[in-house]
Coordinates of C-alpha atoms in Angstrom, one line a residue:
M1 CA 0.0 0.0 0.0
D2 CA 2.8 2.4 0.9
L3 CA 4.5 1.5 -2.4
A4 CA 1.3 2.4 -4.2
R5 CA 1.2 5.8 -2.5
T6 CA 4.8 6.5 -3.5
E7 CA 4.0 5.6 -7.1
V8 CA 0.8 7.6 -7.3
G9 CA 2.2 10.6 -5.5
P10 CA 4.9 11.4 -8.0
R11 CA 2.4 10.9 -10.8
K12 CA 0.0 13.4 -9.3
G13 CA 2.8 15.8 -8.7
A14 CA 4.0 15.4 -12.2
G15 CA 0.5 16.0 -13.5
R16 CA 0.2 19.2 -11.5
R17 CA 3.6 20.4 -12.7
G18 CA 2.6 19.5 -16.3
A19 CA -0.6 21.5 -16.0
A20 CA 1.2 24.5 -14.5
A21 CA 3.9 24.2 -17.2
R22 CA 1.2 24.2 -20.0
L23 CA -0.3 27.4 -18.6
G24 CA 3.2 28.9 -18.4
L25 CA 3.8 28.0 -22.0
L26 CA 0.6 29.8 -23.0
T27 CA 1.8 33.1 -21.5
V28 CA 3.8 34.2 -24.5
P29 CA 1.2 33.2 -27.2
V30 CA -1.6 34.9 -25.2
A31 CA 0.4 38.0 -24.7
F32 CA 1.4 38.1 -28.4
F33 CA -2.2 37.7 -29.6
A34 CA -3.5 40.2 -27.0
V35 CA -1.1 42.9 -28.0
F36 CA -0.7 42.4 -31.8
F37 CA -4.1 41.1 -32.7
A38 CA -6.9 41.8 -30.2
W39 CA -5.6 45.3 -29.4
P40 CA -5.3 46.6 -33.0
V41 CA -8.6 45.1 -34.0
A42 CA -10.3 46.6 -31.0
A43 CA -8.6 49.9 -31.6
I44 CA -10.0 50.4 -35.1
V45 CA -13.5 49.2 -34.1
A46 CA -13.5 51.6 -31.2
R47 CA -12.2 54.4 -33.4
G48 CA -15.2 53.8 -35.7
L49 CA -18.0 53.3 -33.2
H50 CA -16.8 55.5 -30.3
V51 CA -17.6 59.1 -31.3
D52 CA -17.6 62.2 -29.2
G53 CA -17.1 60.2 -26.0
A54 CA -20.1 57.9 -26.6
W55 CA -20.7 54.6 -28.3
R56 CA -22.7 54.8 -31.5
F57 CA -24.0 51.3 -31.9
G58 CA -26.9 52.6 -33.9
R59 CA -24.3 53.1 -36.6
L60 CA -24.4 49.3 -37.1
W61 CA -28.0 49.4 -38.5
D62 CA -27.3 52.6 -40.4
V63 CA -24.4 51.0 -42.3
L64 CA -26.2 47.7 -42.9
G65 CA -29.2 49.5 -44.2
Q66 CA -27.2 51.0 -47.1
S67 CA -27.9 49.4 -50.4
D68 CA -24.3 49.4 -51.6
V69 CA -23.2 47.6 -48.3
R70 CA -25.9 45.0 -48.7
H71 CA -24.7 44.4 -52.2
V72 CA -21.2 43.9 -51.0
L73 CA -22.4 41.4 -48.3
W74 CA -24.5 39.6 -50.9
F75 CA -21.6 39.4 -53.4
T76 CA -19.1 38.3 -50.7
T77 CA -21.4 35.5 -49.6
W78 CA -22.6 34.1 -53.0
Q79 CA -19.1 34.3 -54.6
A80 CA -17.7 32.4 -51.6
L81 CA -20.5 29.7 -52.0
A82 CA -19.9 29.5 -55.8
S83 CA -16.2 29.3 -55.4
T84 CA -16.5 26.6 -52.8
A85 CA -18.9 24.5 -54.9
L86 CA -16.7 24.9 -58.0
T87 CA -13.5 24.0 -56.1
L88 CA -15.1 20.8 -54.7
L89 CA -16.4 19.9 -58.1
V90 CA -12.9 20.3 -59.7
A91 CA -10.7 19.1 -56.9
L92 CA -12.4 16.0 -55.5
P93 CA -11.5 13.9 -58.6
G94 CA -7.9 15.1 -58.0
A95 CA -8.0 14.1 -54.4
Y96 CA -9.1 10.6 -55.4
V97 CA -6.4 10.3 -58.1
L98 CA -3.6 11.4 -55.9
A99 CA -4.8 9.3 -52.9
R100 CA -5.6 6.0 -54.6
L101 CA -3.8 5.9 -58.0
D102 CA -0.1 5.2 -58.3
F103 CA 1.4 6.6 -61.5
P104 CA 4.8 7.9 -62.6
G105 CA 5.4 11.5 -61.5
R106 CA 2.8 11.3 -58.7
Q107 CA 5.0 13.2 -56.2
V108 CA 5.8 15.9 -58.8
V109 CA 2.0 16.4 -59.4
R110 CA 1.5 16.6 -55.6
A111 CA 4.1 19.4 -55.5
V112 CA 2.6 21.2 -58.5
V113 CA -0.9 21.1 -56.9
T114 CA 0.4 22.6 -53.7
V115 CA 2.3 25.5 -55.3
P116 CA -0.8 27.7 -55.8
F117 CA -1.7 27.5 -52.1
V118 CA 1.5 28.9 -50.9
L119 CA 1.6 31.6 -53.6
P120 CA 0.6 35.1 -52.5
T121 CA -2.9 36.2 -53.7
V122 CA -1.3 39.1 -55.5
V123 CA 0.6 36.6 -57.7
V124 CA -2.5 34.6 -58.3
G125 CA -4.4 37.7 -59.4
T126 CA -1.5 38.8 -61.6
A127 CA -1.3 35.3 -63.2
F128 CA -5.0 35.3 -64.1
L129 CA -4.7 38.9 -65.3
A130 CA -2.0 37.8 -67.8
L131 CA -4.3 34.9 -68.8
V132 CA -7.8 36.4 -69.1
G133 CA -7.2 40.2 -68.9
R134 CA -6.7 42.8 -71.5
G135 CA -3.9 41.7 -73.8
G136 CA -3.8 38.3 -72.0
L137 CA -3.5 35.0 -73.7
L138 CA -7.3 34.5 -74.3
D139 CA -7.6 38.0 -75.6
E140 CA -4.8 37.5 -78.1
L141 CA -6.0 34.1 -79.3
W142 CA -9.8 34.5 -79.4
G143 CA -10.5 38.1 -78.3
V144 CA -12.0 36.8 -75.0
R145 CA -11.6 38.8 -71.8
L146 CA -12.9 37.6 -68.4
D147 CA -11.2 40.2 -66.1
T148 CA -14.4 42.2 -66.0
T149 CA -16.6 39.2 -65.1
V150 CA -17.0 37.2 -61.9
W151 CA -15.6 34.1 -63.7
A152 CA -12.1 35.4 -63.4
I153 CA -12.5 35.6 -59.6
L154 CA -14.1 32.2 -59.3
L155 CA -11.4 30.5 -61.4
A156 CA -8.7 32.2 -59.5
H157 CA -10.2 31.0 -56.2
V158 CA -10.3 27.4 -57.6
F159 CA -6.6 27.8 -58.5
F160 CA -5.8 29.0 -55.1
N161 CA -7.8 26.5 -53.0
Y162 CA -7.4 23.3 -55.1
A163 CA -4.7 22.1 -52.8
V164 CA -6.9 22.6 -49.7
V165 CA -9.3 19.9 -50.9
V166 CA -6.6 17.6 -52.2
R167 CA -4.6 17.7 -49.0
T168 CA -7.6 17.6 -46.6
V169 CA -9.8 15.0 -48.3
G170 CA -7.0 13.1 -50.1
G171 CA -5.0 12.8 -46.9
L172 CA -7.9 10.9 -45.3
W173 CA -8.9 9.1 -48.5
A174 CA -5.4 7.6 -48.8
Q175 CA -5.7 6.1 -45.3
L176 CA -9.2 4.6 -45.5
D177 CA -9.1 0.8 -45.7
P178 CA -10.1 -0.2 -49.2
R179 CA -11.2 -3.6 -48.0
Q180 CA -14.4 -2.1 -46.6
E181 CA -15.5 -1.0 -50.0
E182 CA -14.4 -4.3 -51.5
A183 CA -16.5 -6.2 -49.0
A184 CA -19.6 -4.2 -50.0
R185 CA -18.8 -5.1 -53.7
M186 CA -18.6 -8.7 -52.8
L187 CA -22.0 -8.6 -51.2
G188 CA -23.5 -7.4 -54.5
A189 CA -23.3 -3.6 -54.3
S190 CA -22.4 -1.7 -57.4
R191 CA -19.2 0.4 -57.5
L192 CA -21.3 3.6 -57.2
R193 CA -23.4 2.2 -54.3
A194 CA -20.4 0.9 -52.4
W195 CA -18.7 4.3 -52.7
R196 CA -21.9 6.1 -51.7
T197 CA -22.7 3.9 -48.7
V198 CA -19.2 3.1 -47.4
T199 CA -16.6 5.6 -48.6
L200 CA -18.6 8.8 -48.8
P201 CA -19.9 8.7 -45.1
A202 CA -16.3 8.2 -44.0
L203 CA -15.1 11.1 -46.1
G204 CA -18.0 13.4 -45.1
P205 CA -16.3 15.2 -42.2
A206 CA -13.1 15.8 -44.3
V207 CA -15.1 17.1 -47.2
A208 CA -17.0 19.4 -44.8
A209 CA -13.8 20.6 -43.2
A210 CA -12.2 21.3 -46.6
A211 CA -15.4 23.1 -47.8
L212 CA -15.4 25.3 -44.7
M213 CA -11.7 26.2 -45.2
V214 CA -12.3 27.1 -48.8
F215 CA -15.4 29.1 -47.9
L216 CA -13.4 31.0 -45.2
F217 CA -10.5 31.8 -47.6
T218 CA -12.9 33.0 -50.4
F219 CA -15.2 34.9 -48.0
T220 CA -12.2 37.0 -46.9
S221 CA -10.6 37.2 -50.3
F222 CA -8.7 40.4 -50.9
G223 CA -5.7 40.3 -53.3
V224 CA -7.5 38.3 -56.0
V225 CA -10.7 40.4 -55.9
Q226 CA -8.7 43.7 -55.7
I227 CA -6.8 42.9 -58.9
L228 CA -9.4 41.0 -60.9
G229 CA -12.6 42.6 -59.6
G230 CA -11.8 46.2 -60.4
P231 CA -14.5 48.7 -59.5
T232 CA -17.3 46.3 -60.4
F233 CA -16.8 43.6 -57.7
S234 CA -16.0 44.1 -54.0
T235 CA -15.9 41.7 -51.1
L236 CA -16.1 42.7 -47.5
E237 CA -12.3 42.7 -47.3
V238 CA -11.9 44.9 -50.3
E239 CA -14.6 47.3 -49.1
I240 CA -12.9 47.6 -45.7
Y241 CA -9.7 48.6 -47.5
R242 CA -11.6 51.1 -49.6
Q243 CA -13.3 52.6 -46.6
T244 CA -10.1 53.0 -44.6
S245 CA -7.5 54.0 -47.2
E246 CA -9.6 55.9 -49.9
I247 CA -12.7 57.3 -48.2
F248 CA -11.3 57.4 -44.6
D249 CA -14.7 56.4 -43.2
L250 CA -13.6 54.5 -40.1
S251 CA -17.2 54.1 -38.9
T252 CA -18.3 52.1 -41.9
A253 CA -15.1 50.1 -41.9
A254 CA -15.6 49.3 -38.2
V255 CA -19.1 48.0 -38.9
L256 CA -18.0 45.9 -41.8
T257 CA -15.1 44.5 -39.6
I258 CA -17.6 43.5 -36.9
V259 CA -19.8 41.7 -39.5
Q260 CA -16.8 39.9 -40.9
F261 CA -15.6 39.0 -37.5
A262 CA -19.0 37.5 -36.5
A263 CA -19.2 35.5 -39.8
V264 CA -15.6 34.2 -39.4
G265 CA -16.3 33.2 -35.8
A266 CA -19.3 31.2 -36.9
I267 CA -17.4 29.5 -39.7
L268 CA -14.5 28.6 -37.4
A269 CA -17.0 27.2 -34.8
V270 CA -18.5 24.9 -37.4
H271 CA -15.0 24.0 -38.7
A272 CA -13.9 23.0 -35.2
W273 CA -17.0 20.7 -34.9
T274 CA -16.1 19.0 -38.2
V275 CA -12.5 18.5 -37.2
R276 CA -13.7 16.8 -33.9
R277 CA -15.8 14.5 -36.1
R278 CA -12.8 13.6 -38.2
E279 CA -11.1 12.5 -35.0
T280 CA -13.7 9.8 -34.3
S281 CA -12.8 6.2 -34.8
L282 CA -12.2 5.2 -38.5
R283 CA -10.5 2.1 -39.8
L284 CA -7.3 3.6 -41.1
V285 CA -4.3 1.9 -42.7
D286 CA -0.9 3.0 -43.9
A287 CA -1.4 5.4 -46.8
A288 CA 1.5 4.0 -48.7
G289 CA -0.4 0.7 -49.2
T290 CA -3.6 2.0 -50.7
A291 CA -2.5 3.5 -53.9
R292 CA -2.6 1.1 -57.0
R293 CA -1.8 1.4 -60.6
P294 CA -4.9 2.5 -62.7
R295 CA -7.0 -0.4 -63.8
G296 CA -9.4 -0.3 -66.7
A297 CA -10.2 2.4 -69.2
G298 CA -12.3 4.4 -66.7
Q299 CA -9.5 4.9 -64.2
W300 CA -7.0 5.8 -67.0
A301 CA -9.5 8.3 -68.4
L302 CA -10.0 9.8 -65.0
L303 CA -6.3 10.1 -64.5
A304 CA -5.9 11.8 -67.9
G305 CA -8.8 14.2 -67.2
V306 CA -7.4 15.2 -63.8
L307 CA -3.9 15.8 -65.2
A308 CA -5.4 17.9 -68.0
S309 CA -7.4 20.0 -65.6
I310 CA -4.3 20.5 -63.5
A311 CA -2.4 21.6 -66.6
V312 CA -5.1 24.1 -67.6
L313 CA -6.2 25.5 -64.3
L314 CA -2.9 25.4 -62.3
V315 CA 0.0 25.3 -64.7
L316 CA -1.2 27.4 -67.6
P317 CA -1.7 30.7 -65.5
L318 CA 1.8 30.4 -64.0
A319 CA 3.3 29.6 -67.4
V320 CA 1.6 32.7 -69.0
L321 CA 2.9 34.8 -66.1
V322 CA 6.4 33.8 -66.8
Q323 CA 6.0 34.3 -70.5
R324 CA 4.6 37.8 -70.0
S325 CA 7.6 38.7 -67.9
L326 CA 9.9 37.7 -70.8
D327 CA 7.9 39.5 -73.5
A328 CA 10.4 42.3 -73.8
P329 CA 13.8 41.4 -75.5
G330 CA 16.9 41.0 -73.4
F331 CA 15.1 40.6 -70.1
A332 CA 14.2 44.3 -70.3
Y333 CA 11.5 44.0 -67.6
Y334 CA 13.9 42.4 -65.2
R335 CA 16.6 44.9 -65.9
A336 CA 14.1 47.7 -65.3
L337 CA 13.7 46.5 -61.8
T338 CA 17.2 47.7 -60.9
R339 CA 16.4 51.3 -61.9
D340 CA 14.8 53.8 -59.5
D341 CA 14.2 56.6 -62.0
G342 CA 10.5 57.5 -62.2
N343 CA 9.6 54.5 -59.9
V344 CA 6.7 54.6 -57.5
F345 CA 9.1 53.7 -54.7
L346 CA 12.0 55.5 -53.2
V347 CA 14.3 52.6 -54.1
P348 CA 14.7 50.3 -57.1
S349 CA 11.9 47.7 -57.2
I350 CA 14.4 44.8 -57.0
D351 CA 15.1 45.9 -53.4
A352 CA 11.7 44.4 -52.5
V353 CA 13.2 40.9 -52.9
G354 CA 15.7 41.5 -50.1
N355 CA 13.1 43.3 -48.0
S356 CA 10.6 40.4 -48.3
L357 CA 13.2 37.8 -47.5
R358 CA 14.4 39.6 -44.4
Y359 CA 10.9 40.3 -43.2
A360 CA 9.8 36.7 -43.9
L361 CA 12.8 35.3 -41.9
A362 CA 12.0 37.5 -38.9
A363 CA 8.3 36.6 -39.1
T364 CA 9.1 32.9 -39.3
A365 CA 11.3 33.1 -36.2
I366 CA 8.4 34.9 -34.3
A367 CA 5.7 32.5 -35.7
V368 CA 7.7 29.3 -34.8
T369 CA 8.4 30.6 -31.3
V370 CA 4.8 31.6 -30.5
G371 CA 3.2 28.8 -32.4
G372 CA 5.6 26.2 -31.0
L373 CA 4.8 27.3 -27.4
A374 CA 1.1 27.2 -28.2
A375 CA 1.3 23.8 -29.7
A376 CA 3.2 22.4 -26.7
A377 CA 0.6 23.8 -24.4
L378 CA -2.3 22.4 -26.4
T379 CA -0.7 18.9 -26.7
R380 CA -2.9 17.1 -24.2
R381 CA -6.4 16.3 -25.4
D382 CA -7.7 16.6 -21.8
A383 CA -6.7 20.2 -21.5
G384 CA -9.2 22.5 -19.9
R385 CA -11.9 24.5 -21.7
L386 CA -9.8 27.7 -21.5
V387 CA -6.9 26.1 -23.3
R388 CA -9.2 24.5 -25.9
G389 CA -10.8 27.9 -26.4
F390 CA -7.5 29.5 -27.1
D391 CA -6.9 26.7 -29.7
A392 CA -9.9 28.0 -31.6
L393 CA -8.8 31.6 -31.3
L394 CA -5.5 30.8 -32.9
M395 CA -7.3 30.4 -36.2
L396 CA -8.9 33.9 -36.1
P397 CA -6.1 35.7 -37.9
L398 CA -6.7 33.6 -41.0
G399 CA -10.3 34.9 -41.2
V400 CA -10.3 38.4 -39.7
S401 CA -9.6 41.2 -42.1
A402 CA -5.8 41.6 -42.6
V403 CA -6.6 45.1 -43.7
T404 CA -8.2 45.8 -40.3
V405 CA -5.2 44.4 -38.5
G406 CA -2.8 46.4 -40.6
F407 CA -4.7 49.7 -40.1
G408 CA -5.1 48.8 -36.5
F409 CA -1.3 48.5 -36.1
L410 CA -1.0 52.1 -37.3
I411 CA -3.6 53.3 -34.7
A412 CA -2.8 51.2 -31.7
L413 CA 1.0 51.0 -31.9
D414 CA 1.9 54.6 -32.5
E415 CA 2.5 55.8 -28.9
P416 CA 4.4 54.7 -25.8
P417 CA 4.9 52.1 -24.4
L418 CA 4.7 50.5 -27.8
D419 CA 5.5 53.1 -30.4
L420 CA 6.4 50.7 -33.3
R421 CA 4.9 52.7 -36.2
T422 CA 8.3 53.8 -37.6
T423 CA 10.2 50.5 -36.9
W424 CA 10.9 47.7 -39.3
I425 CA 9.6 45.0 -36.9
L426 CA 6.0 46.1 -37.5
V427 CA 5.9 44.2 -40.8
P428 CA 7.2 40.8 -39.5
L429 CA 4.8 41.0 -36.5
A430 CA 1.8 41.4 -38.9
Q431 CA 3.1 38.5 -41.1
A432 CA 3.7 36.3 -38.1
L433 CA 0.1 36.6 -37.1
V434 CA -0.8 34.7 -40.3
G435 CA 2.0 32.2 -39.8
V436 CA 1.2 31.1 -36.3
P437 CA -1.9 29.1 -37.1
F438 CA 0.0 27.1 -39.8
V439 CA 2.8 26.3 -37.2
V440 CA 0.2 25.1 -34.6
R441 CA -1.8 23.0 -37.1
T442 CA 1.4 21.4 -38.4
M443 CA 3.0 20.6 -35.0
L444 CA 0.0 19.7 -32.9
P445 CA -0.8 16.3 -34.5
V446 CA 2.8 15.2 -34.2
L447 CA 3.1 16.4 -30.6
R448 CA -0.1 14.6 -29.7
A449 CA 1.3 11.4 -31.2
V450 CA 4.1 11.3 -28.7
D451 CA 3.5 8.8 -26.0
Q452 CA 2.5 10.7 -22.9
R453 CA 4.1 8.1 -20.7
L454 CA 7.5 9.1 -21.9
R455 CA 7.0 12.6 -20.7
E456 CA 5.6 11.4 -17.3
A457 CA 8.6 9.0 -16.9
A458 CA 11.0 11.9 -17.5
A459 CA 9.1 14.1 -15.1
V460 CA 9.1 11.4 -12.4
L461 CA 12.8 11.1 -12.8
G462 CA 13.2 14.7 -12.0
A463 CA 13.5 16.3 -15.4
S464 CA 12.2 19.9 -15.7
P465 CA 9.5 20.7 -18.2
W466 CA 12.1 22.4 -20.4
R467 CA 14.3 19.3 -20.3
V468 CA 11.3 17.0 -21.0
W469 CA 10.6 19.1 -24.1
R470 CA 14.3 19.0 -25.2
E471 CA 14.9 15.3 -24.5
V472 CA 11.5 13.8 -25.4
D473 CA 9.5 16.0 -27.7
L474 CA 12.1 17.8 -29.8
P475 CA 13.8 14.7 -31.3
M476 CA 10.4 13.5 -32.5
V477 CA 9.0 16.7 -33.8
R478 CA 12.1 18.1 -35.4
R479 CA 10.9 17.5 -39.0
A480 CA 7.5 18.8 -38.2
L481 CA 9.1 21.9 -36.8
L482 CA 11.0 22.5 -40.0
V483 CA 7.9 21.9 -42.1
A484 CA 6.0 24.5 -39.9
A485 CA 8.8 27.0 -40.4
G486 CA 8.6 26.5 -44.1
F487 CA 4.9 27.1 -44.2
A488 CA 5.3 30.2 -42.0
F489 CA 8.0 31.5 -44.3
A490 CA 5.9 31.0 -47.4
V491 CA 2.8 32.6 -46.0
S492 CA 4.8 35.5 -44.5
L493 CA 6.5 36.1 -47.8
G494 CA 3.2 36.6 -49.6
E495 CA 1.2 38.5 -46.9
F496 CA -0.4 41.5 -48.5
G497 CA -3.6 42.7 -46.7
A498 CA -1.8 44.1 -43.6
T499 CA 1.6 44.8 -45.1
V500 CA 0.1 47.2 -47.7
F501 CA -0.7 49.6 -44.9
I502 CA 2.5 49.4 -42.9
A503 CA 5.3 48.7 -45.4
R504 CA 7.2 52.0 -45.9
P505 CA 7.9 53.3 -49.4
D506 CA 11.6 52.9 -48.9
N507 CA 11.2 49.2 -47.8
P508 CA 8.4 47.7 -49.9
T509 CA 7.7 44.0 -49.9
L510 CA 7.2 42.0 -53.1
P511 CA 3.4 41.7 -52.9
V512 CA 3.1 45.5 -52.2
A513 CA 5.5 46.3 -55.1
V514 CA 3.5 44.1 -57.5
A515 CA 0.2 45.7 -56.5
R516 CA 1.7 49.3 -56.8
L517 CA 3.2 48.6 -60.2
L518 CA -0.1 47.1 -61.5
G519 CA -1.9 50.2 -60.3
R520 CA 0.2 52.4 -62.6
A521 CA -0.4 52.8 -66.3
G522 CA 2.2 51.8 -68.9
E523 CA 3.6 48.7 -70.4
L524 CA 6.9 48.9 -68.5
N525 CA 5.1 49.0 -65.1
Y526 CA 3.0 46.0 -66.2
G527 CA 6.0 44.1 -67.3
Q528 CA 7.9 44.8 -64.1
A529 CA 4.8 43.6 -62.1
M530 CA 5.0 40.3 -64.1
A531 CA 8.7 40.0 -63.5
L532 CA 8.4 40.6 -59.7
S533 CA 5.5 38.1 -59.6
T534 CA 7.6 35.5 -61.3
I535 CA 10.5 36.1 -58.8
L536 CA 8.0 35.7 -55.9
M537 CA 6.5 32.6 -57.5
V538 CA 10.0 31.0 -57.8
V539 CA 11.0 31.8 -54.2
C540 CA 7.7 30.3 -52.9
A541 CA 8.1 27.2 -55.2
V542 CA 11.6 26.6 -53.9
A543 CA 10.3 26.9 -50.3
L544 CA 7.6 24.3 -51.2
L545 CA 10.1 21.9 -52.7
V546 CA 12.1 22.0 -49.5
L547 CA 8.9 21.3 -47.6
E548 CA 8.1 18.3 -49.7
R549 CA 11.5 16.8 -49.0
L550 CA 11.0 17.4 -45.2
R551 CA 7.4 16.4 -45.0
T552 CA 6.4 13.2 -43.2
D553 CA 3.1 11.5 -43.0
R554 CA 3.1 12.3 -39.2
A555 CA 3.5 16.0 -39.9
G556 CA -0.2 16.3 -40.7
E557 CA -2.1 18.1 -43.3
F558 CA -3.4 21.6 -43.0

């Protein structure tokens, strides 16, 4: 009996120390999000609704009653629904092909499919402008322009979110035991009925999770709509930018921010519910053993169709982008990037490359530190409600208006004790906000896969929480940590919504430089925008190739 007490006592003590350590790990992430996310967003909302010493909540109904605002809300919602449906229609066959069919070049196709997701939205918009805009490939060949129609926006959203469906649904599809469907076939079910009654219910939560993520990204779309929509189409994000930077109507911008915040909160709540459903018991097997060579004319035709759609929807826009950047002889557009005469910036445009790389590296360091601490604190599934609630809050920067965050930085961080408005660190801090959720979502599945008994044994033997992390967790999550850093670097490199407000003219980033060049008339400015977009695409693609080499099945899918 005494022996039992001596065994249970250390376990309870270790458990209490572990809980205290988890709360301690959350200190830095909570402080980071409070200061650099909650405060700026609250500052701009308060600036818009707190007038003459009083709160003007009636302004909410005044703004929502305007016909042009209702039109923006309607367009934002229905284009997001249409983009989500179109993405699922196009990408689900691709998810099946990459999950269940084994063919030469499969890994290359996986990398190609993922490239658009890590590309900045500015590059996506520029690529489709080169394809469907005035003087684009379709205009030259058949006299067809889509840049003044909603189809350009929908196709660009499919391009951008194709990988979300393939990774989310295909990742689970590859691990479903195919023998369950084969058993239904042996009992007399047709191929369609076996798929509908066995596979589809198992994939349902993954499809729902992918659809919600696509809807979230398209509902808050900014760069794509800003470039392709022009004055005709405007989402909530674009309208918030217009109200703050062009009209200077902070009251209307604050109302639109509240509306978007409420919508995003609802989307994330539903997404969290679908993710929990995905964690219910399914019969999963090693993904490497489920892919087979195509059999029969139907599967070969499906493979050919998917590869053709990838070539047209994903590869062609990027190829046209590169071709447009080389239109002028002697790499004239690239050489023009080194000149600063008559440029919209105070420095040559090529300086944006170095600026972006430096900012992205700093943002990656911040995101990995904050996200790593948060993931370590969220590791245990039996964490309290407060900790689980913070897990959901970590996703908010992906859905809340980046424009609001950027403008909030200028309002909230311009006086002591945090007067950062004129410092270079402001840009990496804004970029890190977007990178942290990717770090957490990449590291959390791997950390949860570590046997908790190893941590408890180390704690019982007297190891401090820091030593437990260094000796037990770190060796097992090293690759996931590198993958998380790669994702944070890629998304930081392409962040545009917040950076467009806070990047100084003498230190522009690549996305900001591309957008400013596209906003100026002249063939040379257009060509330079294409050249900078190509450079940004290549840098992101290289980062992705490194990720693919480091990726492990245990690193999880975002």
